[in-house]
PDB file of N, CA, C and O in Angstrom:
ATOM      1  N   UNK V   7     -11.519  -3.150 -11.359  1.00 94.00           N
ATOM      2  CA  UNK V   7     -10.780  -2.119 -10.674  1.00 94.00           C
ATOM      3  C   UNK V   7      -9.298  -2.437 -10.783  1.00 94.00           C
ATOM      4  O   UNK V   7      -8.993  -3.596 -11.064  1.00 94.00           O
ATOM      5  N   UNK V   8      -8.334  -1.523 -10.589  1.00 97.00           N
ATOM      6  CA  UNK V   8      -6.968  -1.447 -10.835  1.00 97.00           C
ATOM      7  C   UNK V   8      -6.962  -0.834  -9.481  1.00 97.00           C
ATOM      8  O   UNK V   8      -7.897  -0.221  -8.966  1.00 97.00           O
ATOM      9  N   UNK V   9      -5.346  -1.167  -8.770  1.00 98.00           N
ATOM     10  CA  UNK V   9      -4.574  -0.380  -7.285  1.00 98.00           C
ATOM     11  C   UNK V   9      -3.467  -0.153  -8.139  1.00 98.00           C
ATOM     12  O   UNK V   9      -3.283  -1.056  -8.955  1.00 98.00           O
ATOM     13  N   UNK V  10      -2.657   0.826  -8.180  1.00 98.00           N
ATOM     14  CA  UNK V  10      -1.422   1.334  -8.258  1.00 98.00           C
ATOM     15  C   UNK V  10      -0.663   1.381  -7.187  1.00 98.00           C
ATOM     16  O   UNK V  10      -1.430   1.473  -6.228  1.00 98.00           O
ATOM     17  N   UNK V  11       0.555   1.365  -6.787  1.00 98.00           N
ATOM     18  CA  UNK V  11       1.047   1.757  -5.796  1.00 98.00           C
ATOM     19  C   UNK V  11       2.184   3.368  -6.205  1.00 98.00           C
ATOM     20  O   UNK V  11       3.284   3.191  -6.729  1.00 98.00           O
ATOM     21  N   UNK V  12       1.951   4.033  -6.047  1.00 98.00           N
ATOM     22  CA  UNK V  12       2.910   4.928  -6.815  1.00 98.00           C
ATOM     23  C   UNK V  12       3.967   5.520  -5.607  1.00 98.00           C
ATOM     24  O   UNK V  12       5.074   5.886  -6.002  1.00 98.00           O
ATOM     25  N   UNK V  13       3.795   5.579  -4.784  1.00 98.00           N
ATOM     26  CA  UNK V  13       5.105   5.511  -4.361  1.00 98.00           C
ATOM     27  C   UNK V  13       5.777   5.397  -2.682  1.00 98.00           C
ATOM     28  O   UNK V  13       4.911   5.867  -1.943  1.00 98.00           O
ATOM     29  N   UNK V  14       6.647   5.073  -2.091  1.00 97.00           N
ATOM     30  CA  UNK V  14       6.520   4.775  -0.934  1.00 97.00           C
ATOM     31  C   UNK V  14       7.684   5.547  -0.329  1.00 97.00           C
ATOM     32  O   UNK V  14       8.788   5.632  -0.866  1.00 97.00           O
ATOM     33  N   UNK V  15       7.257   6.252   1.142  1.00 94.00           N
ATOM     34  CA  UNK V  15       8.182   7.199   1.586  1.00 94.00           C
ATOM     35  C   UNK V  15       8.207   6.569   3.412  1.00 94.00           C
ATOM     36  O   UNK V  15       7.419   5.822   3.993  1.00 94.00           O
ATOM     37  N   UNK V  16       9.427   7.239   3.881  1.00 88.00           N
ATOM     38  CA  UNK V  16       9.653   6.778   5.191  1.00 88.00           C
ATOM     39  C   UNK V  16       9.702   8.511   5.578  1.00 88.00           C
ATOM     40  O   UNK V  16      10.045   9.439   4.845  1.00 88.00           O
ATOM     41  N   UNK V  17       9.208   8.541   7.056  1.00 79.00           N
ATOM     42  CA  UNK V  17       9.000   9.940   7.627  1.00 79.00           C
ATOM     43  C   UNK V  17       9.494   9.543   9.056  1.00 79.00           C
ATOM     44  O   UNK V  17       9.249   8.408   9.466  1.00 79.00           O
ATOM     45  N   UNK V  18      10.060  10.277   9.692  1.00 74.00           N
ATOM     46  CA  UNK V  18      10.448  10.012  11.108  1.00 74.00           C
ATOM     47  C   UNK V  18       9.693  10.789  11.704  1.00 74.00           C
ATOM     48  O   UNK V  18       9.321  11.925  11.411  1.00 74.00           O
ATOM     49  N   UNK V  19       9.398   9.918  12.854  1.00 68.00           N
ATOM     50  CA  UNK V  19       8.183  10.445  13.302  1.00 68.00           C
ATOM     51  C   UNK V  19       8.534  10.583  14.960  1.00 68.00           C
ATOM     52  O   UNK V  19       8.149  11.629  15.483  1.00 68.00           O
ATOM     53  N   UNK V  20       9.129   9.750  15.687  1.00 64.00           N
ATOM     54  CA  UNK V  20       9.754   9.992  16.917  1.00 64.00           C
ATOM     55  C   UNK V  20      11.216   9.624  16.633  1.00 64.00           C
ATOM     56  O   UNK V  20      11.626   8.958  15.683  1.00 64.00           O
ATOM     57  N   UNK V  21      11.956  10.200  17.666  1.00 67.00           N
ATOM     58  CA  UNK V  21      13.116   9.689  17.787  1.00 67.00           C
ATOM     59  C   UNK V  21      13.299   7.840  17.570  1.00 67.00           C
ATOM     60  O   UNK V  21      13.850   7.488  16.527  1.00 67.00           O
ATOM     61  N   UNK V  22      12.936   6.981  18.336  1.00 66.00           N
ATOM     62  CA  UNK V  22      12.442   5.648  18.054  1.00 66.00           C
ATOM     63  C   UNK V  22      12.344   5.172  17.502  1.00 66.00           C
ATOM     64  O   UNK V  22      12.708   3.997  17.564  1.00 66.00           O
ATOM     65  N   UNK V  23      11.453   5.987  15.961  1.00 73.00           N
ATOM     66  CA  UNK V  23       9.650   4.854  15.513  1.00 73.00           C
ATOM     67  C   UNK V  23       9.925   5.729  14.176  1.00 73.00           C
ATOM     68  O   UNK V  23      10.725   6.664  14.148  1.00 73.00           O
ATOM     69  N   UNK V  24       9.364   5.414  13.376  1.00 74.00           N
ATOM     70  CA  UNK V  24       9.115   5.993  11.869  1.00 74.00           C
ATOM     71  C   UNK V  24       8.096   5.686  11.343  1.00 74.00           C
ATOM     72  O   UNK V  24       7.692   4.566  11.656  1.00 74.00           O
ATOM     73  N   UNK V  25       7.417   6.318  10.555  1.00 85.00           N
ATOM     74  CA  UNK V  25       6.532   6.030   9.719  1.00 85.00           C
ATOM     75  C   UNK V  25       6.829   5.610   8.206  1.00 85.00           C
ATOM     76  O   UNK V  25       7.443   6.497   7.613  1.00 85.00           O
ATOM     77  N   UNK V  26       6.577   4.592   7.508  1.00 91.00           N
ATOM     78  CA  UNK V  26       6.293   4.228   6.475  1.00 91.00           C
ATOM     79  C   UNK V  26       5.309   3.908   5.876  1.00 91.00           C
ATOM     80  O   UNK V  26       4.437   3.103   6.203  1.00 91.00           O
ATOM     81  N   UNK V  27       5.431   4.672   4.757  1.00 94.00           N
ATOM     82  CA  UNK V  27       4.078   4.448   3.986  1.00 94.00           C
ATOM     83  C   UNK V  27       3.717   4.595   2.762  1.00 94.00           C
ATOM     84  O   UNK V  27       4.555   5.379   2.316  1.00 94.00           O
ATOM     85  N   UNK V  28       2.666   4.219   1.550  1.00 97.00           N
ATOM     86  CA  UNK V  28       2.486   3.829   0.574  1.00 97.00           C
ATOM     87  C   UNK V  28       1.422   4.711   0.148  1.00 97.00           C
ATOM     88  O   UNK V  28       0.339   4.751   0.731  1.00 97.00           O
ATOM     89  N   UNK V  29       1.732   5.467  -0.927  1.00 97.00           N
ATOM     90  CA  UNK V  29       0.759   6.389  -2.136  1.00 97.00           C
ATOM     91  C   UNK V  29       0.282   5.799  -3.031  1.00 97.00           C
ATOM     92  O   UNK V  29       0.944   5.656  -4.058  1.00 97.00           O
ATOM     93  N   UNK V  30      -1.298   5.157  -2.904  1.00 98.00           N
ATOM     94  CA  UNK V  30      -1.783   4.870  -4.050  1.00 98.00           C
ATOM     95  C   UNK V  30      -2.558   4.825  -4.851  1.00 98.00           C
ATOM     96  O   UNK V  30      -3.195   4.279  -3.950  1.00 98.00           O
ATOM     97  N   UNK V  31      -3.281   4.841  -5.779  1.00 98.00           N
ATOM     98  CA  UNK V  31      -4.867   5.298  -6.927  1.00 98.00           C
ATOM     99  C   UNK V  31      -5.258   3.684  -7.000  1.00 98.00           C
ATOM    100  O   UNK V  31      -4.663   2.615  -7.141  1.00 98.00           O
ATOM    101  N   UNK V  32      -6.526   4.125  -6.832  1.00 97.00           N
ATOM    102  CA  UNK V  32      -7.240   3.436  -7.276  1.00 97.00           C
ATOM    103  C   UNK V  32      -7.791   3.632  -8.919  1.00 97.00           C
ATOM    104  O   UNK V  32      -7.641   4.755  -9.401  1.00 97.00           O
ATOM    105  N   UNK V  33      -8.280   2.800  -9.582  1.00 97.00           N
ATOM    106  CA  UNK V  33      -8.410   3.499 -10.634  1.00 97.00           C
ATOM    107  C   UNK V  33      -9.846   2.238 -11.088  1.00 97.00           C
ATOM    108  O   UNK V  33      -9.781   1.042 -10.802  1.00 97.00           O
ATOM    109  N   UNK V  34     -10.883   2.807 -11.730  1.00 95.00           N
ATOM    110  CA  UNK V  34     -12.201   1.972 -12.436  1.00 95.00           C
ATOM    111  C   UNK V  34     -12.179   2.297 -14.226  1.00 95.00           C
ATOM    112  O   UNK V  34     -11.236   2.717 -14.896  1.00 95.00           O
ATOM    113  N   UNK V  35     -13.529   1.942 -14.655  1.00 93.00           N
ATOM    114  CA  UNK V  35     -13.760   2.020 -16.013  1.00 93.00           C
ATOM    115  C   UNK V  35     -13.890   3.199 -16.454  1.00 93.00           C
ATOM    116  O   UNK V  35     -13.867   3.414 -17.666  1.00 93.00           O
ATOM    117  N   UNK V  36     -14.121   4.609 -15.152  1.00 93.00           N
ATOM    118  CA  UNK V  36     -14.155   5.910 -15.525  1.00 93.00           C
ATOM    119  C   UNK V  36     -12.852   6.615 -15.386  1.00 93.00           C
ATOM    120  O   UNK V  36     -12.676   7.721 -15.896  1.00 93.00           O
ATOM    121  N   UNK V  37     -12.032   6.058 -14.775  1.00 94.00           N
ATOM    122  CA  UNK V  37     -10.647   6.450 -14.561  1.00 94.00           C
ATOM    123  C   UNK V  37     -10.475   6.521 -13.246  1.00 94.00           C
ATOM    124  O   UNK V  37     -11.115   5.709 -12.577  1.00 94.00           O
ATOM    125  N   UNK V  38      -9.474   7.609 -12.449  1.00 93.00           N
ATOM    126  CA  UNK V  38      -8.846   7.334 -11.270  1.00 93.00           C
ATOM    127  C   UNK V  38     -10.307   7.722 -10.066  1.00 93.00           C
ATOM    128  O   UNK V  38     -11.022   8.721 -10.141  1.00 93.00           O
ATOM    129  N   UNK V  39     -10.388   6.896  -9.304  1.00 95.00           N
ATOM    130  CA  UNK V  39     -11.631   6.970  -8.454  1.00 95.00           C
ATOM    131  C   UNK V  39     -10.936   7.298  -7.073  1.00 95.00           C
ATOM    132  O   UNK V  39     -11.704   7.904  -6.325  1.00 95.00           O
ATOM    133  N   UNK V  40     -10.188   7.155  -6.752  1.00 95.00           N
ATOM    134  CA  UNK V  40      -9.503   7.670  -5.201  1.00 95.00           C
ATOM    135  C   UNK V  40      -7.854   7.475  -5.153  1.00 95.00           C
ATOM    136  O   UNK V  40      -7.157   6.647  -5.739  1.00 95.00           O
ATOM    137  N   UNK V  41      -7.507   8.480  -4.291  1.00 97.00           N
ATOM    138  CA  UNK V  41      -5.764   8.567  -4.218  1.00 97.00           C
ATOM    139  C   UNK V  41      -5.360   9.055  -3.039  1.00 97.00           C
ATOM    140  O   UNK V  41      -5.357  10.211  -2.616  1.00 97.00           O
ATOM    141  N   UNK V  42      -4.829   7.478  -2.284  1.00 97.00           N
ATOM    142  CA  UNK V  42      -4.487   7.651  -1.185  1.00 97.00           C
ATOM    143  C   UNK V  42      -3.204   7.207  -0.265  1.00 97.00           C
ATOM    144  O   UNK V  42      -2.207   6.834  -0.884  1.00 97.00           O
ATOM    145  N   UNK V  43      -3.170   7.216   0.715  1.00 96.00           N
ATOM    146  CA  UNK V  43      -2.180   6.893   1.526  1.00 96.00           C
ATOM    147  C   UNK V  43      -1.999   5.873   2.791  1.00 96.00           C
ATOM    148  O   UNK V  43      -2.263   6.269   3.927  1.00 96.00           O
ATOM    149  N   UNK V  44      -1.512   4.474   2.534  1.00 97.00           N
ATOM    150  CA  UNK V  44      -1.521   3.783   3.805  1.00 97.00           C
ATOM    151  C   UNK V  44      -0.058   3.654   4.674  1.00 97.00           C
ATOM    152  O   UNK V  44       0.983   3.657   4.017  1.00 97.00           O
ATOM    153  N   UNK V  45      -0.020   3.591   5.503  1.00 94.00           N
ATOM    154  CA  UNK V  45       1.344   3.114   6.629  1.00 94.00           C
ATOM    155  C   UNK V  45       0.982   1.478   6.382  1.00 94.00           C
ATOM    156  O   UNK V  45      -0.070   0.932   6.050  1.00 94.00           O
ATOM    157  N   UNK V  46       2.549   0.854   6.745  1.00 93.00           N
ATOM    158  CA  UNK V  46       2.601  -0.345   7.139  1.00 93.00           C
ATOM    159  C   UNK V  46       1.694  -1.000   7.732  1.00 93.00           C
ATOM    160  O   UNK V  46       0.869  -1.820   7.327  1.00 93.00           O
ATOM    161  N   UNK V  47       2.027  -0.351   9.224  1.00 92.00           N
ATOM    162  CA  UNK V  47       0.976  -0.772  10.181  1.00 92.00           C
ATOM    163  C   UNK V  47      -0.517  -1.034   9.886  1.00 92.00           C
ATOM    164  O   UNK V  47      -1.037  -2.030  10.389  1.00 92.00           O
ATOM    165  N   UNK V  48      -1.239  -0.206   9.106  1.00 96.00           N
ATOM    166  CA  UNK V  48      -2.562  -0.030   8.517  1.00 96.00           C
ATOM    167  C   UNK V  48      -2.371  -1.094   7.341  1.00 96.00           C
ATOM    168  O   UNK V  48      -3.529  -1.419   7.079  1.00 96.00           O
ATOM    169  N   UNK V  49      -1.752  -1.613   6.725  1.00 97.00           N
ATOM    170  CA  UNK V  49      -1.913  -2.352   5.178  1.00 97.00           C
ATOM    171  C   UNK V  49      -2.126  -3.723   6.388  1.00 97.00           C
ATOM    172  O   UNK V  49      -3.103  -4.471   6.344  1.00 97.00           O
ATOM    173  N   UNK V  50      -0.726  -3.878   7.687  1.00 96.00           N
ATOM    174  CA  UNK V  50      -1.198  -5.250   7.794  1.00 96.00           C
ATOM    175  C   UNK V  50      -2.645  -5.563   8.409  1.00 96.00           C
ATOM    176  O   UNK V  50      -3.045  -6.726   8.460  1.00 96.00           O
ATOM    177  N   UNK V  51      -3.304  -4.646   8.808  1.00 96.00           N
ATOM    178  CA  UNK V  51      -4.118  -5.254   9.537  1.00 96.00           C
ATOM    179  C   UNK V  51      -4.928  -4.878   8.098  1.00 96.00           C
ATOM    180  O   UNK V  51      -5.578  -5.859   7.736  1.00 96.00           O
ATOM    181  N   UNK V  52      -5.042  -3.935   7.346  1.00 96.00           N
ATOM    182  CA  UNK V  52      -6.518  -4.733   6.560  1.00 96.00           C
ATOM    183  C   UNK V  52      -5.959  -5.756   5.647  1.00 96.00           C
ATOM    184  O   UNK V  52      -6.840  -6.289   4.972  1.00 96.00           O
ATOM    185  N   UNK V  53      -4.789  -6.182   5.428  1.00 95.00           N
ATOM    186  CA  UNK V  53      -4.268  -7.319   4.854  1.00 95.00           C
ATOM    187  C   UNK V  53      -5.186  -8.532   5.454  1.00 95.00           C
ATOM    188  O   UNK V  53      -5.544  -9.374   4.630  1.00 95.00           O
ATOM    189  N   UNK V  54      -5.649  -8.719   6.963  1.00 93.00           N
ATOM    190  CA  UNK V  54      -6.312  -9.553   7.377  1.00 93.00           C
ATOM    191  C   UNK V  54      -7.426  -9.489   7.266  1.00 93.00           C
ATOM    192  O   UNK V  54      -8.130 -10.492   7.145  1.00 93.00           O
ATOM    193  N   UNK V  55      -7.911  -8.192   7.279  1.00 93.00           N
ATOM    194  CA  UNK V  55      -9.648  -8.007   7.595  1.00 93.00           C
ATOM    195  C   UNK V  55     -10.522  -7.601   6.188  1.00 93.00           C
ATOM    196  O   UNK V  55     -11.746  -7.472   6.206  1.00 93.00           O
ATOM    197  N   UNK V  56      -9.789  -7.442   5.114  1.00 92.00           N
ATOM    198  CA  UNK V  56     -10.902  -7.129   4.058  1.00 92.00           C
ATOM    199  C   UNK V  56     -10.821  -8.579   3.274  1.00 92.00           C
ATOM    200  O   UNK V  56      -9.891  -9.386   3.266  1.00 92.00           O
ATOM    201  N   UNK V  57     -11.986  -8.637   2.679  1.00 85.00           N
ATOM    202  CA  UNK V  57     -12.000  -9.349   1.851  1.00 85.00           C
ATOM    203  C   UNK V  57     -11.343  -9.535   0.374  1.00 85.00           C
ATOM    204  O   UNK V  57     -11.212  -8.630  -0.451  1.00 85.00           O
ATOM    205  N   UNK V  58     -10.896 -11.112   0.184  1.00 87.00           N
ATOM    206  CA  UNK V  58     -10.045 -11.038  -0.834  1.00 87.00           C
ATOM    207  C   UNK V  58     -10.343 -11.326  -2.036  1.00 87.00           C
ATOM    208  O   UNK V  58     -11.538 -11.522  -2.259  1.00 87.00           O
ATOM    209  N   UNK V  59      -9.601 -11.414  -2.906  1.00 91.00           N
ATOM    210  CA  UNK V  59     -10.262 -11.011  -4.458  1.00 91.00           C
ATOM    211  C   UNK V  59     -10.510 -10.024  -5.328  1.00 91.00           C
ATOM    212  O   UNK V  59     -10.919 -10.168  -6.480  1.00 91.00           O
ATOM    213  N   UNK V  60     -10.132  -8.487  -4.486  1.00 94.00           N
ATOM    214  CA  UNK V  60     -10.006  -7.503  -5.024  1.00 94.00           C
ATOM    215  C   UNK V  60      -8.455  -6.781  -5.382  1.00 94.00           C
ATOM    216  O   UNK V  60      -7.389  -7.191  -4.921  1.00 94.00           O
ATOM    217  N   UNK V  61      -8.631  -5.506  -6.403  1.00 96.00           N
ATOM    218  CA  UNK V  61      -7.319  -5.215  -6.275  1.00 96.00           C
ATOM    219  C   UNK V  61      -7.085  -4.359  -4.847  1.00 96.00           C
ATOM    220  O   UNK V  61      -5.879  -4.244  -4.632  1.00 96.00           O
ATOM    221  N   UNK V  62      -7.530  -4.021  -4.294  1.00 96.00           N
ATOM    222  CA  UNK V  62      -7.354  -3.491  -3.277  1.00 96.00           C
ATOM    223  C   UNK V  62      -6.869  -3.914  -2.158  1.00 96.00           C
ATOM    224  O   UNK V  62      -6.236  -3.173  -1.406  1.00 96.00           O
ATOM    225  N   UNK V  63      -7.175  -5.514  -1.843  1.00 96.00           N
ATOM    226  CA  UNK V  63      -7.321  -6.661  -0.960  1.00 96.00           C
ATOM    227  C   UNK V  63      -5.782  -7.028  -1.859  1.00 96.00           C
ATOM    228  O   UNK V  63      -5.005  -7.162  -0.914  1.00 96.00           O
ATOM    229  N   UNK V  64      -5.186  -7.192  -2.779  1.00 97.00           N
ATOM    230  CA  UNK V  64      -4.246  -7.882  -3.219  1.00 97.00           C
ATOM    231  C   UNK V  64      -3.255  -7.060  -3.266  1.00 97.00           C
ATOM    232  O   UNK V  64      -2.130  -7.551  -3.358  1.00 97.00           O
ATOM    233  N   UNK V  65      -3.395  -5.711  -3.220  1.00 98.00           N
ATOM    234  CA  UNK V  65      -2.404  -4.265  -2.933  1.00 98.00           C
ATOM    235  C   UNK V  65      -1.985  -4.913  -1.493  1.00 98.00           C
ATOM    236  O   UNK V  65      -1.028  -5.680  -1.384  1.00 98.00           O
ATOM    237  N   UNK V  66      -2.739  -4.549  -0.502  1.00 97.00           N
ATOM    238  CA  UNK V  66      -2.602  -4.386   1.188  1.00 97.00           C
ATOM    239  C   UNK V  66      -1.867  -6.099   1.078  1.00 97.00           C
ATOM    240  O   UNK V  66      -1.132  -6.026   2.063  1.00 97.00           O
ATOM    241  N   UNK V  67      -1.696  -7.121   0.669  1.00 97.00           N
ATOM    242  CA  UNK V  67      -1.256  -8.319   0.735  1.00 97.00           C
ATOM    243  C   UNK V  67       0.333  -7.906   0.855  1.00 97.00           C
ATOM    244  O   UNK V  67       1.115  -7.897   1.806  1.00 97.00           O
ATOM    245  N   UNK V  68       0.458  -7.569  -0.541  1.00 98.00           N
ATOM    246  CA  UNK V  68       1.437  -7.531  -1.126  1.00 98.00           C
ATOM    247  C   UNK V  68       2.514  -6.415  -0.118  1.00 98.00           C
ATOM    248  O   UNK V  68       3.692  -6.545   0.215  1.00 98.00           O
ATOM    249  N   UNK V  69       1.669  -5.496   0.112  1.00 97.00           N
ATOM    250  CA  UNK V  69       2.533  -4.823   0.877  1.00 97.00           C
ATOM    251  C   UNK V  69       2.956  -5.016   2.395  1.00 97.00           C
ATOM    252  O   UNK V  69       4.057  -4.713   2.853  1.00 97.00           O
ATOM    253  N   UNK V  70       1.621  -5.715   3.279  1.00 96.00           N
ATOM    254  CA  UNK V  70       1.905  -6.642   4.200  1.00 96.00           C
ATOM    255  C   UNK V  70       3.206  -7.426   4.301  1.00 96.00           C
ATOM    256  O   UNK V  70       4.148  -7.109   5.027  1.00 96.00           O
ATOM    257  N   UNK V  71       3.147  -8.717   3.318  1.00 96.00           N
ATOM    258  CA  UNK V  71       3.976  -9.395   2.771  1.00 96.00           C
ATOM    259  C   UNK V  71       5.367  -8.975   2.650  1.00 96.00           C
ATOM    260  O   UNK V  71       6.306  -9.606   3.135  1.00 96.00           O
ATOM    261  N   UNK V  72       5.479  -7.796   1.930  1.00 97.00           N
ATOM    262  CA  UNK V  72       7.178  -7.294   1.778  1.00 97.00           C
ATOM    263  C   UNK V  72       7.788  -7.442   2.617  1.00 97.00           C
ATOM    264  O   UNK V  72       7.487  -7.244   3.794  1.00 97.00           O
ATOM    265  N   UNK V  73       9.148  -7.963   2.024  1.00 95.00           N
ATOM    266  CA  UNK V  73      10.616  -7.511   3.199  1.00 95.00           C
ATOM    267  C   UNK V  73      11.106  -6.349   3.005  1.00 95.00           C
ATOM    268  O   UNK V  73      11.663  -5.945   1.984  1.00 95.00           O
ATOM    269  N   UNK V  74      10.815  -5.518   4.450  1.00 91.00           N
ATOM    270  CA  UNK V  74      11.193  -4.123   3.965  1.00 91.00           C
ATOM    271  C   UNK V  74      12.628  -3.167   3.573  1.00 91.00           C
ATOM    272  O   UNK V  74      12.825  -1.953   3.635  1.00 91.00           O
ATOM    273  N   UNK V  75      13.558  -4.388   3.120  1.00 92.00           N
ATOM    274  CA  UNK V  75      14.462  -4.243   2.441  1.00 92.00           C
ATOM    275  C   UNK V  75      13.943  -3.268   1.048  1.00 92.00           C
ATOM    276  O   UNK V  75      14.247  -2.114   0.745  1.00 92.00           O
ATOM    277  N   UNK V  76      13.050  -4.253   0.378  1.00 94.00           N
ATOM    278  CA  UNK V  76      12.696  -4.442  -0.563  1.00 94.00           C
ATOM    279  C   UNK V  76      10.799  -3.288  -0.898  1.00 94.00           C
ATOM    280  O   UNK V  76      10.357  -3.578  -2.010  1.00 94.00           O
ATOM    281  N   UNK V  77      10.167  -2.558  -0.374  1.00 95.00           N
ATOM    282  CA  UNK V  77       9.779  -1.386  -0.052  1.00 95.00           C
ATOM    283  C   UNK V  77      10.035  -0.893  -1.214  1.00 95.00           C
ATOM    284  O   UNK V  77       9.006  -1.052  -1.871  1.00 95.00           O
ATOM    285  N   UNK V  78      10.839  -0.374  -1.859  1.00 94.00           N
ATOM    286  CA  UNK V  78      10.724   0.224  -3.165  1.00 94.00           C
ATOM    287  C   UNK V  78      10.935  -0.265  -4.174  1.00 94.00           C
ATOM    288  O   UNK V  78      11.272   0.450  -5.118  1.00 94.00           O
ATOM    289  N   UNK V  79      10.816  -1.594  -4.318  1.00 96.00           N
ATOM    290  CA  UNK V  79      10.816  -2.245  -5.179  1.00 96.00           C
ATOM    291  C   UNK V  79       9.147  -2.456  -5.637  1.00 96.00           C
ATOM    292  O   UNK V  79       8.924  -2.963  -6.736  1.00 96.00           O
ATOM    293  N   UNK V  80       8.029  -2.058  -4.772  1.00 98.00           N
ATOM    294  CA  UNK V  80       6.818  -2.131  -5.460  1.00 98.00           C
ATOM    295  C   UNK V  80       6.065  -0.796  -5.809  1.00 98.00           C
ATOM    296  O   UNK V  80       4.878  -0.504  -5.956  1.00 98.00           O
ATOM    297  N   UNK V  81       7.053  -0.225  -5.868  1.00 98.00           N
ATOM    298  CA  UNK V  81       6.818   1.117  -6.665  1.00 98.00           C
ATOM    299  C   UNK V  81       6.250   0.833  -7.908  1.00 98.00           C
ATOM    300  O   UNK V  81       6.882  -0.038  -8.506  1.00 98.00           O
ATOM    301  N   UNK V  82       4.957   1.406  -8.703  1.00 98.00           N
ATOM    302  CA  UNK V  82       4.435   0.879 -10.042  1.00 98.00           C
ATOM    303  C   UNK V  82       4.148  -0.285 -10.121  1.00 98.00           C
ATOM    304  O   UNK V  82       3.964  -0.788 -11.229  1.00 98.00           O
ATOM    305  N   UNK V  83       4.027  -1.066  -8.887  1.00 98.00           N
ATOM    306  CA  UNK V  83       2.960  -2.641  -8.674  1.00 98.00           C
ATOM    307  C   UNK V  83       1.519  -2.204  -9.599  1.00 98.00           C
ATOM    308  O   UNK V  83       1.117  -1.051  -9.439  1.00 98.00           O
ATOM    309  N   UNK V  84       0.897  -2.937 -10.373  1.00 98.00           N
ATOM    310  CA  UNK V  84      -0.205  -2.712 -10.377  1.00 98.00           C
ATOM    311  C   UNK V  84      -1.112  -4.685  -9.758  1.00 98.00           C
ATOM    312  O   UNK V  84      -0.831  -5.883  -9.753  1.00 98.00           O
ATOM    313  N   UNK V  85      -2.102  -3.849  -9.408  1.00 97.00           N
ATOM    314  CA  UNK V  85      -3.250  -5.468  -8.825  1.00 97.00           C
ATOM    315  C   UNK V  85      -4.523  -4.771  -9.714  1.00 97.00           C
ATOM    316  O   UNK V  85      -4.903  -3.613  -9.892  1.00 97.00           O
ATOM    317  N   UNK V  86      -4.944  -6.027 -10.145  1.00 97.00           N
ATOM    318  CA  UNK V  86      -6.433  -6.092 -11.146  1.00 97.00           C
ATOM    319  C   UNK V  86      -7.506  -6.964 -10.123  1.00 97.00           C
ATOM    320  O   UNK V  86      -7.412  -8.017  -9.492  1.00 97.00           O
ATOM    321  N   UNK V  87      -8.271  -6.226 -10.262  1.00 91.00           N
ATOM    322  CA  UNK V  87      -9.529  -7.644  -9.729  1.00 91.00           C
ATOM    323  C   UNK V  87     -10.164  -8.279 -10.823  1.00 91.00           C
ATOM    324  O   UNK V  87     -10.975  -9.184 -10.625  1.00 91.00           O
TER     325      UNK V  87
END
């Protein structure tokens, strides 16, 4: 399996608080198998809870991980399992 990250947008969502978040495909041996969307908040916690070794599991890391300076800089990341 292949994760793409294709692209990451910030949305204001309260006066306060914002949303950020990440557009991305999955992709297998038949081609693109799902295309979706996570927030921050959501990558870190399955950053903890899925299992690792996948590209999927190494997407949510990576994006966990970021300094969100740096947020569009993993635009066109790809992770392989």
């Amino acid at each position: 399996m292949k994760a793409v990250i294709e692209s990451y947008c910030c949305v204001p969502d309260l006066p306060d608080n914002r949303v950020e978040a990440f557009h991305y495909c999955l992709y297998g041996d038949c081609g693109m198998l799902h295309r979706g969307t996570v927030t921050i908040r959501t990558a870190n916690v399955l950053a903890t809870e899925i299992r690792s070794g996948t590209a999927f599991s190494a997407m949510m890391r990576a994006i966990s991980e970021a300094n969100p300076r740096n947020y569009d800089s993993l635009v066109g990341a790809t992770f392989f399992d």
